mmCIF file of C-alpha atoms in Angstrom:
data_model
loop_
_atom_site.group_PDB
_atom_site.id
_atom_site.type_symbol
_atom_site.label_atom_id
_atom_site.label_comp_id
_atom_site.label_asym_id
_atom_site.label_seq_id
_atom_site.Cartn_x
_atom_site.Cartn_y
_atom_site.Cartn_z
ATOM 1 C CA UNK A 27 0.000 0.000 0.000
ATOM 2 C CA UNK A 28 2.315 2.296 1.145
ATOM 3 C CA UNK A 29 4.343 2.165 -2.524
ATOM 4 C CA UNK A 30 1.163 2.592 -4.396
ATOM 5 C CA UNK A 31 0.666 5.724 -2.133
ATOM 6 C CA UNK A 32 3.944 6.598 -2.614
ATOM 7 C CA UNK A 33 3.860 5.938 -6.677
ATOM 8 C CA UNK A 34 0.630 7.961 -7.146
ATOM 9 C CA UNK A 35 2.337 10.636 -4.856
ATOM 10 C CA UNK A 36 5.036 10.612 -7.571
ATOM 11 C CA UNK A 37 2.603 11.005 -10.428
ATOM 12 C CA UNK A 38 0.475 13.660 -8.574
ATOM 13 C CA UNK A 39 4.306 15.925 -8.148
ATOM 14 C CA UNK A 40 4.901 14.778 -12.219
ATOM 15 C CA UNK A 41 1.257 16.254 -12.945
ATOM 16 C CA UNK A 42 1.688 19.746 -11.321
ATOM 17 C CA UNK A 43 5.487 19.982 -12.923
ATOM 18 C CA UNK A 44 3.823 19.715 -16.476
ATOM 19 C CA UNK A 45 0.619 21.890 -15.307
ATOM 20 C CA UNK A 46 2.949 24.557 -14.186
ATOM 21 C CA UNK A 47 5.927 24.266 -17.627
ATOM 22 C CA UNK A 48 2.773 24.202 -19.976
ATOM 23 C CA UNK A 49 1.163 27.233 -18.667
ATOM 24 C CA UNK A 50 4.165 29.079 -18.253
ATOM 25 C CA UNK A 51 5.164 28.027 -22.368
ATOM 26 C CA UNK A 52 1.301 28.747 -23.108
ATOM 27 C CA UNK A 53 1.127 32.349 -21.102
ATOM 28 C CA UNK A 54 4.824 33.004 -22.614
ATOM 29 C CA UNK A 55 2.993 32.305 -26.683
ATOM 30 C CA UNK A 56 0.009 34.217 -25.843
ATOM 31 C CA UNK A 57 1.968 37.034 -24.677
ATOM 32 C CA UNK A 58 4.729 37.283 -27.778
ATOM 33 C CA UNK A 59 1.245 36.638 -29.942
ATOM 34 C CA UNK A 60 0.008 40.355 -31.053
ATOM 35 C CA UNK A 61 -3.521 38.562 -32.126
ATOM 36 C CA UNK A 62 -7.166 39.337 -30.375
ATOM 37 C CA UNK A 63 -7.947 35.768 -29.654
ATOM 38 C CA UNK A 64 -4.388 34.437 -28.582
ATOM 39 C CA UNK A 65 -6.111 33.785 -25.088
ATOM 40 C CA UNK A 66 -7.090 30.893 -26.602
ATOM 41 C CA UNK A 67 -3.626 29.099 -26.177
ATOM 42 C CA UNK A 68 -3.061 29.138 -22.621
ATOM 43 C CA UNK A 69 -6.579 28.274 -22.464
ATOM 44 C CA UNK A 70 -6.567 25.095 -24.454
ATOM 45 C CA UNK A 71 -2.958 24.168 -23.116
ATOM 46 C CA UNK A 72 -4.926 24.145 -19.647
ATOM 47 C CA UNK A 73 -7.663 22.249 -20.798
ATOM 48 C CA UNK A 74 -5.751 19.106 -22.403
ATOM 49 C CA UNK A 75 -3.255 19.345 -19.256
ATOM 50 C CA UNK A 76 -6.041 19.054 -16.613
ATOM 51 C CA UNK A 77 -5.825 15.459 -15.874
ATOM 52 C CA UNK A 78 -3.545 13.845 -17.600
ATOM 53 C CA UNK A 79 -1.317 11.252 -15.897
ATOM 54 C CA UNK A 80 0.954 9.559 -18.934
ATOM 55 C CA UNK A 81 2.010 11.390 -21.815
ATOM 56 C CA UNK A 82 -0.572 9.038 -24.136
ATOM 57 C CA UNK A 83 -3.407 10.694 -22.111
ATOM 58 C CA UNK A 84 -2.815 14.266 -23.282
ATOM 59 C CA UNK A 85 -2.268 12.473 -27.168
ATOM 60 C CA UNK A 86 -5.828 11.230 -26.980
ATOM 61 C CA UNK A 87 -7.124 14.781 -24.973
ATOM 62 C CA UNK A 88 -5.073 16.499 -27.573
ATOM 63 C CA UNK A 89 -6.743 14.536 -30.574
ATOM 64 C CA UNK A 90 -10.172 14.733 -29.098
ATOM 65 C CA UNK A 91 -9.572 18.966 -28.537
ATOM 66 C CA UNK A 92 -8.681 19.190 -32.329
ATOM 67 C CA UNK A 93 -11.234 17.323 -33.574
ATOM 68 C CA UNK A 94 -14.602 18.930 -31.354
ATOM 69 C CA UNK A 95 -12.449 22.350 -32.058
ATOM 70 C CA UNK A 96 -12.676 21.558 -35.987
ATOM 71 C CA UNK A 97 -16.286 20.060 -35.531
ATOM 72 C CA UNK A 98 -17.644 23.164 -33.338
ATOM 73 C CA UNK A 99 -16.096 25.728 -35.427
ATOM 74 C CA UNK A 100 -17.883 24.077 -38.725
ATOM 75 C CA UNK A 101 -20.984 24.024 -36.631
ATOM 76 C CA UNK A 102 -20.951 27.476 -35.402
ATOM 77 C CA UNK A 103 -19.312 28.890 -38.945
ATOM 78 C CA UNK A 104 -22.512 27.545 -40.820
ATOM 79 C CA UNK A 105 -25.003 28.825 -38.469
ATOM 80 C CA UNK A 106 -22.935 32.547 -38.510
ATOM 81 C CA UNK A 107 -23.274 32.107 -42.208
ATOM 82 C CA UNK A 108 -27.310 31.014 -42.601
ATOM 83 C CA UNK A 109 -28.273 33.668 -39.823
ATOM 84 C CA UNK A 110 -26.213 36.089 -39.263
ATOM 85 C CA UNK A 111 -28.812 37.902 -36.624
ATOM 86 C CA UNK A 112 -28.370 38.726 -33.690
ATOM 87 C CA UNK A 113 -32.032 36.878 -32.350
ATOM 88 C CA UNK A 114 -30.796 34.150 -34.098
ATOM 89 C CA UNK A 115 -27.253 33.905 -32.467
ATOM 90 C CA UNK A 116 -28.952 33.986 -29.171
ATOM 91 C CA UNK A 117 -31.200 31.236 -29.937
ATOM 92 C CA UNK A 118 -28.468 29.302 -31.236
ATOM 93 C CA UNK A 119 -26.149 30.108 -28.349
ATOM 94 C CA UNK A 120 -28.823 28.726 -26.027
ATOM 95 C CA UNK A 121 -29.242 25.690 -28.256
ATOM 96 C CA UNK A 122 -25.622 25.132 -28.144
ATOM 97 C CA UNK A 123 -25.061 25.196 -24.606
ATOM 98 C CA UNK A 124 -27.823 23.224 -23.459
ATOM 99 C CA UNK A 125 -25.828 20.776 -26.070
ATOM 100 C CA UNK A 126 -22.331 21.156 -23.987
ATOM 101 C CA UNK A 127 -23.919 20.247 -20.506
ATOM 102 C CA UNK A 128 -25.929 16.928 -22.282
ATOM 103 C CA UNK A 129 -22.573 16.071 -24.257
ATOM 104 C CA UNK A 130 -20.810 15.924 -20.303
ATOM 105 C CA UNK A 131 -22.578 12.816 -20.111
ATOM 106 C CA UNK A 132 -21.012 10.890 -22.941
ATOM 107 C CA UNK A 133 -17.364 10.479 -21.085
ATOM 108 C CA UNK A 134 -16.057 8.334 -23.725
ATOM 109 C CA UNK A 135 -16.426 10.901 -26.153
ATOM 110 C CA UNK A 136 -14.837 14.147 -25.034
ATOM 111 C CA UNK A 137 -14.996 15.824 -28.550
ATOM 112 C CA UNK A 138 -18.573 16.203 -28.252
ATOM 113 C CA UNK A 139 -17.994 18.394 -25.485
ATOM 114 C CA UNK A 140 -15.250 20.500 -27.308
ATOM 115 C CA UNK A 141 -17.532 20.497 -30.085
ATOM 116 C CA UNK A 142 -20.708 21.864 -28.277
ATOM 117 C CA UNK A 143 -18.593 23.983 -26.325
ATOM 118 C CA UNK A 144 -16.378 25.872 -28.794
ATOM 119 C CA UNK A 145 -19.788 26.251 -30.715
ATOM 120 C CA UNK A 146 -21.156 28.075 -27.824
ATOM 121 C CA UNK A 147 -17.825 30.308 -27.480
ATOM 122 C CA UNK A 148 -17.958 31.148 -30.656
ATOM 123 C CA UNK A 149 -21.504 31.976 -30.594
ATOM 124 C CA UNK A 150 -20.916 34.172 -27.812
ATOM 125 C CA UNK A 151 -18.322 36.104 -29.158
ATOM 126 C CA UNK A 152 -19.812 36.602 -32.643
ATOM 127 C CA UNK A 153 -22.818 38.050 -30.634
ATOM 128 C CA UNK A 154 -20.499 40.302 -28.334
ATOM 129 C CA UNK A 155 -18.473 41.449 -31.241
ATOM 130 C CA UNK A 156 -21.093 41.846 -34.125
ATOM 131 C CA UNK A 157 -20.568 45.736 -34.449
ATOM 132 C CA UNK A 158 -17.072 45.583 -34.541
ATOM 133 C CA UNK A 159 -14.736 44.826 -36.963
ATOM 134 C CA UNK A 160 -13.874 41.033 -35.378
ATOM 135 C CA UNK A 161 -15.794 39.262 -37.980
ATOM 136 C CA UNK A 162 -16.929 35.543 -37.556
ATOM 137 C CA UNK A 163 -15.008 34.552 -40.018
ATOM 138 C CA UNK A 164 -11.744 35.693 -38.156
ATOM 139 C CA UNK A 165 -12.854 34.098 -34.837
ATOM 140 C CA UNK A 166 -13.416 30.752 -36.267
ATOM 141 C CA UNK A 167 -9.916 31.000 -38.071
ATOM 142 C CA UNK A 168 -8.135 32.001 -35.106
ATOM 143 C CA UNK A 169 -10.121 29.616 -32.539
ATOM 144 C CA UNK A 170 -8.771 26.295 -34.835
ATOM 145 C CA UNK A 171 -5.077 27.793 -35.305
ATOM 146 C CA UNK A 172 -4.469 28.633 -31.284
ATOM 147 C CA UNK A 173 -6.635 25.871 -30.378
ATOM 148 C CA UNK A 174 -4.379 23.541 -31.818
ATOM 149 C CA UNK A 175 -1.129 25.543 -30.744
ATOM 150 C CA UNK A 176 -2.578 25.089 -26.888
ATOM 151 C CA UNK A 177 -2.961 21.536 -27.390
ATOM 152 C CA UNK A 178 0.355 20.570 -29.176
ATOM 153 C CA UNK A 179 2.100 22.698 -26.383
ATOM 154 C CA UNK A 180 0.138 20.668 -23.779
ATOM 155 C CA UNK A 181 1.414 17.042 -25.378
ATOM 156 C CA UNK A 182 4.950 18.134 -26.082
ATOM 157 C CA UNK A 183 5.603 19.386 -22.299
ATOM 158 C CA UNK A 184 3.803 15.586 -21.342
ATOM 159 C CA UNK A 185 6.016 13.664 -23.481
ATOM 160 C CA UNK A 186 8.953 15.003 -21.628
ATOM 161 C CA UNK A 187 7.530 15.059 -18.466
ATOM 162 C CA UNK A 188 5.027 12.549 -17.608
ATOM 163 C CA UNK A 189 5.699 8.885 -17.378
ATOM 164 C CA UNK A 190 4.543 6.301 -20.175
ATOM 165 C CA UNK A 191 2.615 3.734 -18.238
ATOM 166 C CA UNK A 192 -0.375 1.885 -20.874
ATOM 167 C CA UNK A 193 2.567 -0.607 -21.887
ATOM 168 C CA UNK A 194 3.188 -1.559 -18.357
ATOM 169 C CA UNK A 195 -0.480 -1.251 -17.708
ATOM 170 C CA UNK A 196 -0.850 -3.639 -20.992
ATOM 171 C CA UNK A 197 1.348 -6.288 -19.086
ATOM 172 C CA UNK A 198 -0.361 -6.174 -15.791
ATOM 173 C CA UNK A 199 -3.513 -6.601 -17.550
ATOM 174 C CA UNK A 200 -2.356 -9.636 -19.688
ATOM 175 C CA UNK A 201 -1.470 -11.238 -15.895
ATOM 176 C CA UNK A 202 -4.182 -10.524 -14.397
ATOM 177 C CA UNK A 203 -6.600 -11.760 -16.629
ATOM 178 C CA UNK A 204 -4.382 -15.111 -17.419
ATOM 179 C CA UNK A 205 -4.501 -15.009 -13.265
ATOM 180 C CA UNK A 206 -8.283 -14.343 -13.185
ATOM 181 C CA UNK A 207 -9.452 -17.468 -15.597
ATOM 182 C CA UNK A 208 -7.123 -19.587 -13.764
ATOM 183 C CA UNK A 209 -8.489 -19.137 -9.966
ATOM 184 C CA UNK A 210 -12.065 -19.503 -11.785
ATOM 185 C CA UNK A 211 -10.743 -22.946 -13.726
ATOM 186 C CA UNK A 212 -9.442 -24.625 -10.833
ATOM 187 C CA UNK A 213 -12.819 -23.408 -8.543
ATOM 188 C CA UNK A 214 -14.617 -25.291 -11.532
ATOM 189 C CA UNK A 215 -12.077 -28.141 -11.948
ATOM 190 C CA UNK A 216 -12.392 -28.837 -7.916
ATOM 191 C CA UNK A 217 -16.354 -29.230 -8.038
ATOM 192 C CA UNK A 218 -15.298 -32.822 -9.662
ATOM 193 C CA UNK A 219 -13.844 -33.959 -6.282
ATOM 194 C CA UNK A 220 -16.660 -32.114 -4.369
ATOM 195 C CA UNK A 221 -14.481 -29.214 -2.964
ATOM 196 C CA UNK A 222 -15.481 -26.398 -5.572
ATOM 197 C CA UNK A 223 -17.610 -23.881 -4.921
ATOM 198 C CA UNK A 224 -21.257 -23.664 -6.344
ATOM 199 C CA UNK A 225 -20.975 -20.006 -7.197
ATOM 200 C CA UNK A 226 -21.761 -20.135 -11.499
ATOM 201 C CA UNK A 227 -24.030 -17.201 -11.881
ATOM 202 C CA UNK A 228 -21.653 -14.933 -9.391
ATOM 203 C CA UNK A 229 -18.826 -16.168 -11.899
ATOM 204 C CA UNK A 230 -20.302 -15.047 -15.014
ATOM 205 C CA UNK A 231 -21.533 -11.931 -13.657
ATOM 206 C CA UNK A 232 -17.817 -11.317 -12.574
ATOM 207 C CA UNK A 233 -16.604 -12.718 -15.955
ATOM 208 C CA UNK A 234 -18.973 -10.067 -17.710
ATOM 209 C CA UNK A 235 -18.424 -7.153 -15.829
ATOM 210 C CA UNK A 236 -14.209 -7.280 -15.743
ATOM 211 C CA UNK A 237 -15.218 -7.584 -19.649
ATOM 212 C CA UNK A 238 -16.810 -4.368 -19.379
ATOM 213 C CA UNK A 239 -13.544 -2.701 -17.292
ATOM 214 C CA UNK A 240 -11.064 -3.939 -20.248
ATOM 215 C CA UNK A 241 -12.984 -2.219 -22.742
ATOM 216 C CA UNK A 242 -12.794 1.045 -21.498
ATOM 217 C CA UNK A 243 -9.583 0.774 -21.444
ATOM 218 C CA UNK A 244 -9.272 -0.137 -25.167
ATOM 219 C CA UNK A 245 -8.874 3.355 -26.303
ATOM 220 C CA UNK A 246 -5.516 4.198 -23.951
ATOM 221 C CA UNK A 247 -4.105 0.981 -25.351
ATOM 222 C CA UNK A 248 -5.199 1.696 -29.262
ATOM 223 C CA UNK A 249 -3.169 5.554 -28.562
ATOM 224 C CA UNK A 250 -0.442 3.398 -26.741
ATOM 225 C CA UNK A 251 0.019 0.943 -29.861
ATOM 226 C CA UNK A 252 -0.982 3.851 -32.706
ATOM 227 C CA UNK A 253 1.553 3.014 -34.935
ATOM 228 C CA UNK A 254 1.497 -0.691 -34.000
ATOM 229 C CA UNK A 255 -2.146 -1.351 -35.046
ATOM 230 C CA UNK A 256 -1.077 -5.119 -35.800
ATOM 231 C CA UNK A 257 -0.001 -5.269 -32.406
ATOM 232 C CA UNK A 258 -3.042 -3.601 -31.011
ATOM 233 C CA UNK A 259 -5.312 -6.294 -32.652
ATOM 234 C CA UNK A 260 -3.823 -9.154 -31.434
ATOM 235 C CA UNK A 261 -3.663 -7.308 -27.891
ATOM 236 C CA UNK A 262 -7.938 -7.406 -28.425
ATOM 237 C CA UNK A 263 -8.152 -10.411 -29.900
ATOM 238 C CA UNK A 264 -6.128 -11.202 -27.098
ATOM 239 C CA UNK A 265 -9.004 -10.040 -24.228
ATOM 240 C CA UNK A 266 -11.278 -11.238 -25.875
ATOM 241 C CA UNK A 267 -10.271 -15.173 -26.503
ATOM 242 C CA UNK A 268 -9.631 -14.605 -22.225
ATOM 243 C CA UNK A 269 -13.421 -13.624 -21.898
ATOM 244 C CA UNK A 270 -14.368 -16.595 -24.359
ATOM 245 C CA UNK A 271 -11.713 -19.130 -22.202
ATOM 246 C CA UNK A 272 -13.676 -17.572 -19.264
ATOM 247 C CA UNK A 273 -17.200 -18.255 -20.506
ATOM 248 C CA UNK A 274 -16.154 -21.639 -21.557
ATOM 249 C CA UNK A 275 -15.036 -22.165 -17.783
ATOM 250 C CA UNK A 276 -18.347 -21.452 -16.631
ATOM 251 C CA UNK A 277 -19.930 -23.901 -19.075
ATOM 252 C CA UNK A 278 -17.902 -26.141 -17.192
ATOM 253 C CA UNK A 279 -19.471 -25.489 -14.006
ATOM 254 C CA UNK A 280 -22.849 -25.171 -15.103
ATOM 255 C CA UNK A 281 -22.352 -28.715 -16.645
ATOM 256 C CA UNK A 282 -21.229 -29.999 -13.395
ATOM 257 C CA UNK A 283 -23.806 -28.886 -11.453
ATOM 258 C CA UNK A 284 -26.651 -29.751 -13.938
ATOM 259 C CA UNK A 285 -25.574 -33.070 -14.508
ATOM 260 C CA UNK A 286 -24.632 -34.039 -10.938
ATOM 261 C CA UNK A 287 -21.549 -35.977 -11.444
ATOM 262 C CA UNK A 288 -20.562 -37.964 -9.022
ATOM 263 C CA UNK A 289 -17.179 -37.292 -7.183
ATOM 264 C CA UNK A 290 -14.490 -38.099 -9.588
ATOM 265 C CA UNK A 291 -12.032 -41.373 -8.350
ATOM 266 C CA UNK A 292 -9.510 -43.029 -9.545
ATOM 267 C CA UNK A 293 -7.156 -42.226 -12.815
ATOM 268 C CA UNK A 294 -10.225 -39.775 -13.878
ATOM 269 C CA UNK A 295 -9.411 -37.878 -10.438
ATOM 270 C CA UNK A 296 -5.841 -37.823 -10.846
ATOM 271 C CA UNK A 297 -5.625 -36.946 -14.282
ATOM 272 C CA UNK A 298 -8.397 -34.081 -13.146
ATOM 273 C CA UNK A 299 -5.641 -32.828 -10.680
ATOM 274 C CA UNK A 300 -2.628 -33.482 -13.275
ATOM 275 C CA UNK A 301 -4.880 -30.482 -16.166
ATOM 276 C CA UNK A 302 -5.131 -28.532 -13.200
ATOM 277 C CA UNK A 303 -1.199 -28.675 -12.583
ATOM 278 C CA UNK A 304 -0.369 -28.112 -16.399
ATOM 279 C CA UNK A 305 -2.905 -25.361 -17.060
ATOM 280 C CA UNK A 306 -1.377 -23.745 -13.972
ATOM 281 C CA UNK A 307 2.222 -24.288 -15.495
ATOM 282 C CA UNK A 308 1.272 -23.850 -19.228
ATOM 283 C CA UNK A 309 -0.254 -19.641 -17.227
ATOM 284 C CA UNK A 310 2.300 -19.114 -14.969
ATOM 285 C CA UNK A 311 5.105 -19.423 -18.194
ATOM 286 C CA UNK A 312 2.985 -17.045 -19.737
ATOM 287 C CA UNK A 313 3.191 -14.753 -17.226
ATOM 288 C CA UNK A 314 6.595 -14.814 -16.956
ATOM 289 C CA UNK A 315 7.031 -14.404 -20.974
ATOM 290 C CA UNK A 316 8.539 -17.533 -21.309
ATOM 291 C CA UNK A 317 7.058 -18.894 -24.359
ATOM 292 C CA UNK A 318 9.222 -22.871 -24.835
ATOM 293 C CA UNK A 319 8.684 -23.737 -21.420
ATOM 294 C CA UNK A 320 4.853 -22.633 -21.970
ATOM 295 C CA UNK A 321 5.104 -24.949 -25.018
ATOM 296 C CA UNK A 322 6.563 -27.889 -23.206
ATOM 297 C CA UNK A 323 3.676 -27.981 -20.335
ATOM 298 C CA UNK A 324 1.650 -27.352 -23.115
ATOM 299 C CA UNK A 325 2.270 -30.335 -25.060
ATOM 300 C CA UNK A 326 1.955 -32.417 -21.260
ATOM 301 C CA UNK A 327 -1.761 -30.724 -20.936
ATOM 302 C CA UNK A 328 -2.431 -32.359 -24.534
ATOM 303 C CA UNK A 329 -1.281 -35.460 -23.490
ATOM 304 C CA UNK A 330 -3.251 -35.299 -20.187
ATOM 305 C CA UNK A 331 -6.517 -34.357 -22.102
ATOM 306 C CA UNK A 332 -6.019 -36.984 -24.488
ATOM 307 C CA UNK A 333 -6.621 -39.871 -22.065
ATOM 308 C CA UNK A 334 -9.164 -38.022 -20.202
ATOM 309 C CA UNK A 335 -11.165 -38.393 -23.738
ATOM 310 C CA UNK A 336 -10.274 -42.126 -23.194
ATOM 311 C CA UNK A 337 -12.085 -42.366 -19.441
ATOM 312 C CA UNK A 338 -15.184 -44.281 -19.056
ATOM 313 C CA UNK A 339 -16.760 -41.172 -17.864
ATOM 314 C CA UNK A 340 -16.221 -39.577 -21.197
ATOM 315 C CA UNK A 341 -17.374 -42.463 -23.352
ATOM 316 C CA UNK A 342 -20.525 -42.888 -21.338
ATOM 317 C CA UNK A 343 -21.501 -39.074 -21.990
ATOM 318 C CA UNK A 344 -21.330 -38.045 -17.757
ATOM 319 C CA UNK A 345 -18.247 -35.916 -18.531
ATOM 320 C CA UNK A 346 -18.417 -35.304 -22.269
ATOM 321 C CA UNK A 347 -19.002 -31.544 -21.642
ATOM 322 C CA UNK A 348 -16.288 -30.852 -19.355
ATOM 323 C CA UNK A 349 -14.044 -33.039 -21.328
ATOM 324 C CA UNK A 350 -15.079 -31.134 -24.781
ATOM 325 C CA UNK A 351 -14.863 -27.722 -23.485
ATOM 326 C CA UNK A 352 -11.319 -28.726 -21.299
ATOM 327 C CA UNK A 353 -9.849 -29.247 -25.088
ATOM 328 C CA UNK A 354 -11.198 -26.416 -26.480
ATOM 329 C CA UNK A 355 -9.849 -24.161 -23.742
ATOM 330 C CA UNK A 356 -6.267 -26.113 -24.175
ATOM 331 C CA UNK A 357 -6.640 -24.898 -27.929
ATOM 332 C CA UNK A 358 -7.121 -21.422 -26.752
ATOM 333 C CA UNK A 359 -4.265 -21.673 -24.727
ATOM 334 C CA UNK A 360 -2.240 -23.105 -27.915
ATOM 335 C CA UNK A 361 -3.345 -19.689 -29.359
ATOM 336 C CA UNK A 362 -1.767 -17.298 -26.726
ATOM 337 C CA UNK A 363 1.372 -19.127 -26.770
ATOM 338 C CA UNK A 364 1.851 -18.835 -29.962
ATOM 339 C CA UNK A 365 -0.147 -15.483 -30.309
ATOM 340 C CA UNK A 366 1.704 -12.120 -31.273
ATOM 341 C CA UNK A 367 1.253 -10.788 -28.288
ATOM 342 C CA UNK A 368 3.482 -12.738 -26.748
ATOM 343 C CA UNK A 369 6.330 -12.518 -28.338
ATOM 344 C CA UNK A 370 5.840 -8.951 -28.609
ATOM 345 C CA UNK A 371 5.703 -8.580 -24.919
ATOM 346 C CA UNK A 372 8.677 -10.821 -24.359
ATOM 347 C CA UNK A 373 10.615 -8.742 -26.839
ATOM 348 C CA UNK A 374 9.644 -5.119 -24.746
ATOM 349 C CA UNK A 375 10.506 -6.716 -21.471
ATOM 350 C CA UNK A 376 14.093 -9.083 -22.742
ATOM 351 C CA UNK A 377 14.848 -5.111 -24.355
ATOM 352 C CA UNK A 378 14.455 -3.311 -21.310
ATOM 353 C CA UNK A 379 11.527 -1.273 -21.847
ATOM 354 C CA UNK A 380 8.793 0.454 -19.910
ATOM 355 C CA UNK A 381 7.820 -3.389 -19.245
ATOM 356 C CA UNK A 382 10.102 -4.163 -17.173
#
């Protein structure tokens, strides 16, 4: 506890460091900047900044900025252009910011705020500045050039400051997942001998919501592996065959418990316990990167599952389930071993990367 407390203390002292350089860089633009609108930088360098904790955060906050910045100002330029009264601009700039508060509730999608937002701004100052010679025109132009200046002054102070954490934050994920479906296989594996748990919709429940907390994390991992898309796939495909191993593991308790096998004895049992040893060696060598040792157990756990499709229990149809879906999760496992994320993670942690 106390060096997670300790690490986010770090973080928190990185955060205010790049805060305080960007607004002083921002401020120090603005101020050499002769234009009307050149409040705009510091503003937008504040905005992108607020929050951020790796320098792939502000990339995506930056992105997002640029984007509801160009969408906004194409909004609020056509609406300038169709009615260029001032009854209408007020309508509009109600319109538009009832828009910006509703957009707050879409979190995945921050350039709908900056969209709704900068629409409003603009709004607002077209209406303030009608009379004068500050046209529309020359808002919207300035609003995209210094909104983009604030936000690429934002990500270049993070890249030097703030630490790069999604690829180390990939790893951890990879174990913990591999971790996850193997407490839930053995708690499934151990009904046979009458020790398991009878917990199958609780598991599924569990199975779907950690489903739901990996894909909100999708889009810091698809800015972490931007130009690595290939990589990125596999790193999905890679959740997602763990979510289908998972589901699979349930279908194994469910068949347990509907079919009321007996407790298993003799060579079924101990052949039982020897999967449960494998798959636990065939996870922990993933873990640890270590793809021909998880090859070798591998080839055991085939062997093992082989004459467990040979038991009585499997020719009579009591364990033909368990024994079917045991195989196919042994070919899923085949599939991460010799997956590319694998070797790509053993590559970034044998080179002495962030993975380390």
């Amino acid at each position: 506890m106390a060096k997670r407390a300790d690490s986010r203390n770090h973080v928190l002292m990185l955060q205010m460091a790049a805060m305080a350089v960007t607004m002083a860089i921002a401020e120090g633009v603005s101020f050499l900047c002769s234009a009307e609108q050149s409040f705009w930088i510091p503003l937008t360098a504040f905005c992108v900044s607020l929050y951020i904790d790796t320098p792939l955060t502000a990339l995506r906050r930056t992105v997002n900025r640029i984007l509801g910045s160009i969408y906004g100002v194409i909004i609020a330029g056509l609406v300038c252009l169709a009615f260029p009264e001032q009854e209408a601009m007020l309508v509009f700039l109600v319109v538009f910011a009832g828009l910006t508060l509703w957009s707050r509730v879409f979190f995945k999608f921050y350039y709908f705020f900056v969209a709704f937002m900068t629409a409003t701004v603009i709004m607002l100052l077209s209406i303030l500045m009608i009379h004068t010679p500050l046209t529309p025109d020359y808002l919207i132009t300035e609003r995209l050039i210094f909104t983009a200046g604030g936000a690429f002054i934002s990500l270049a102070v993070s890249a030097v400051i703030m630490p790069s954490l999604e690829r180390l934050d990939m790893l951890r994920t990879y174990r913990h997942y591999l971790t996850r479906f193997y407490l839930e296989y053995r708690a499934s594996l151990n009904r046979l001998s009458g020790t398991g748990p009878e917990e199958g919709a609780a598991v599924i429940q569990g199975v779907f919501r950690s489903a739901r907390d990996y894909s909100e994390k999708l889009p810091l991992w698809s800015y972490a592996l931007l130009f690595n898309r290939f990589v990125y796939r596999s790193f999905v495909r890679f959740l997602h065959r763990i979510h289908k191993m998972r589901i699979m593991n349930a279908a194994v308790a469910s068949s347990i418990d509907s079919v009321s096998l007996p407790e298993a004895e003799g060579r079924t049992a101990e052949l039982l316990a020897e999967n449960r040893r494998m798959t636990k060696k065939v996870l922990l060598s993933l873990m640890l990167l270590d793809r021909e040792r998880a090859q070798g157990y591998l080839r055991k756990l085939s062997a093992v599952n082989e004459e467990l499709s040979e038991t009585e229990e499997f020719r009579d149809n009591r364990m033909a389930t368990v024994v079917i879906a045991i195989r196919d999760i042994e070919l899923d496992l085949s599939h991460l071993t010799n997956g590319t994320l694998q070797l790509y993670l053993a590559w970034k942690n044998s080179s002495g990367h962030e993975l380390r």
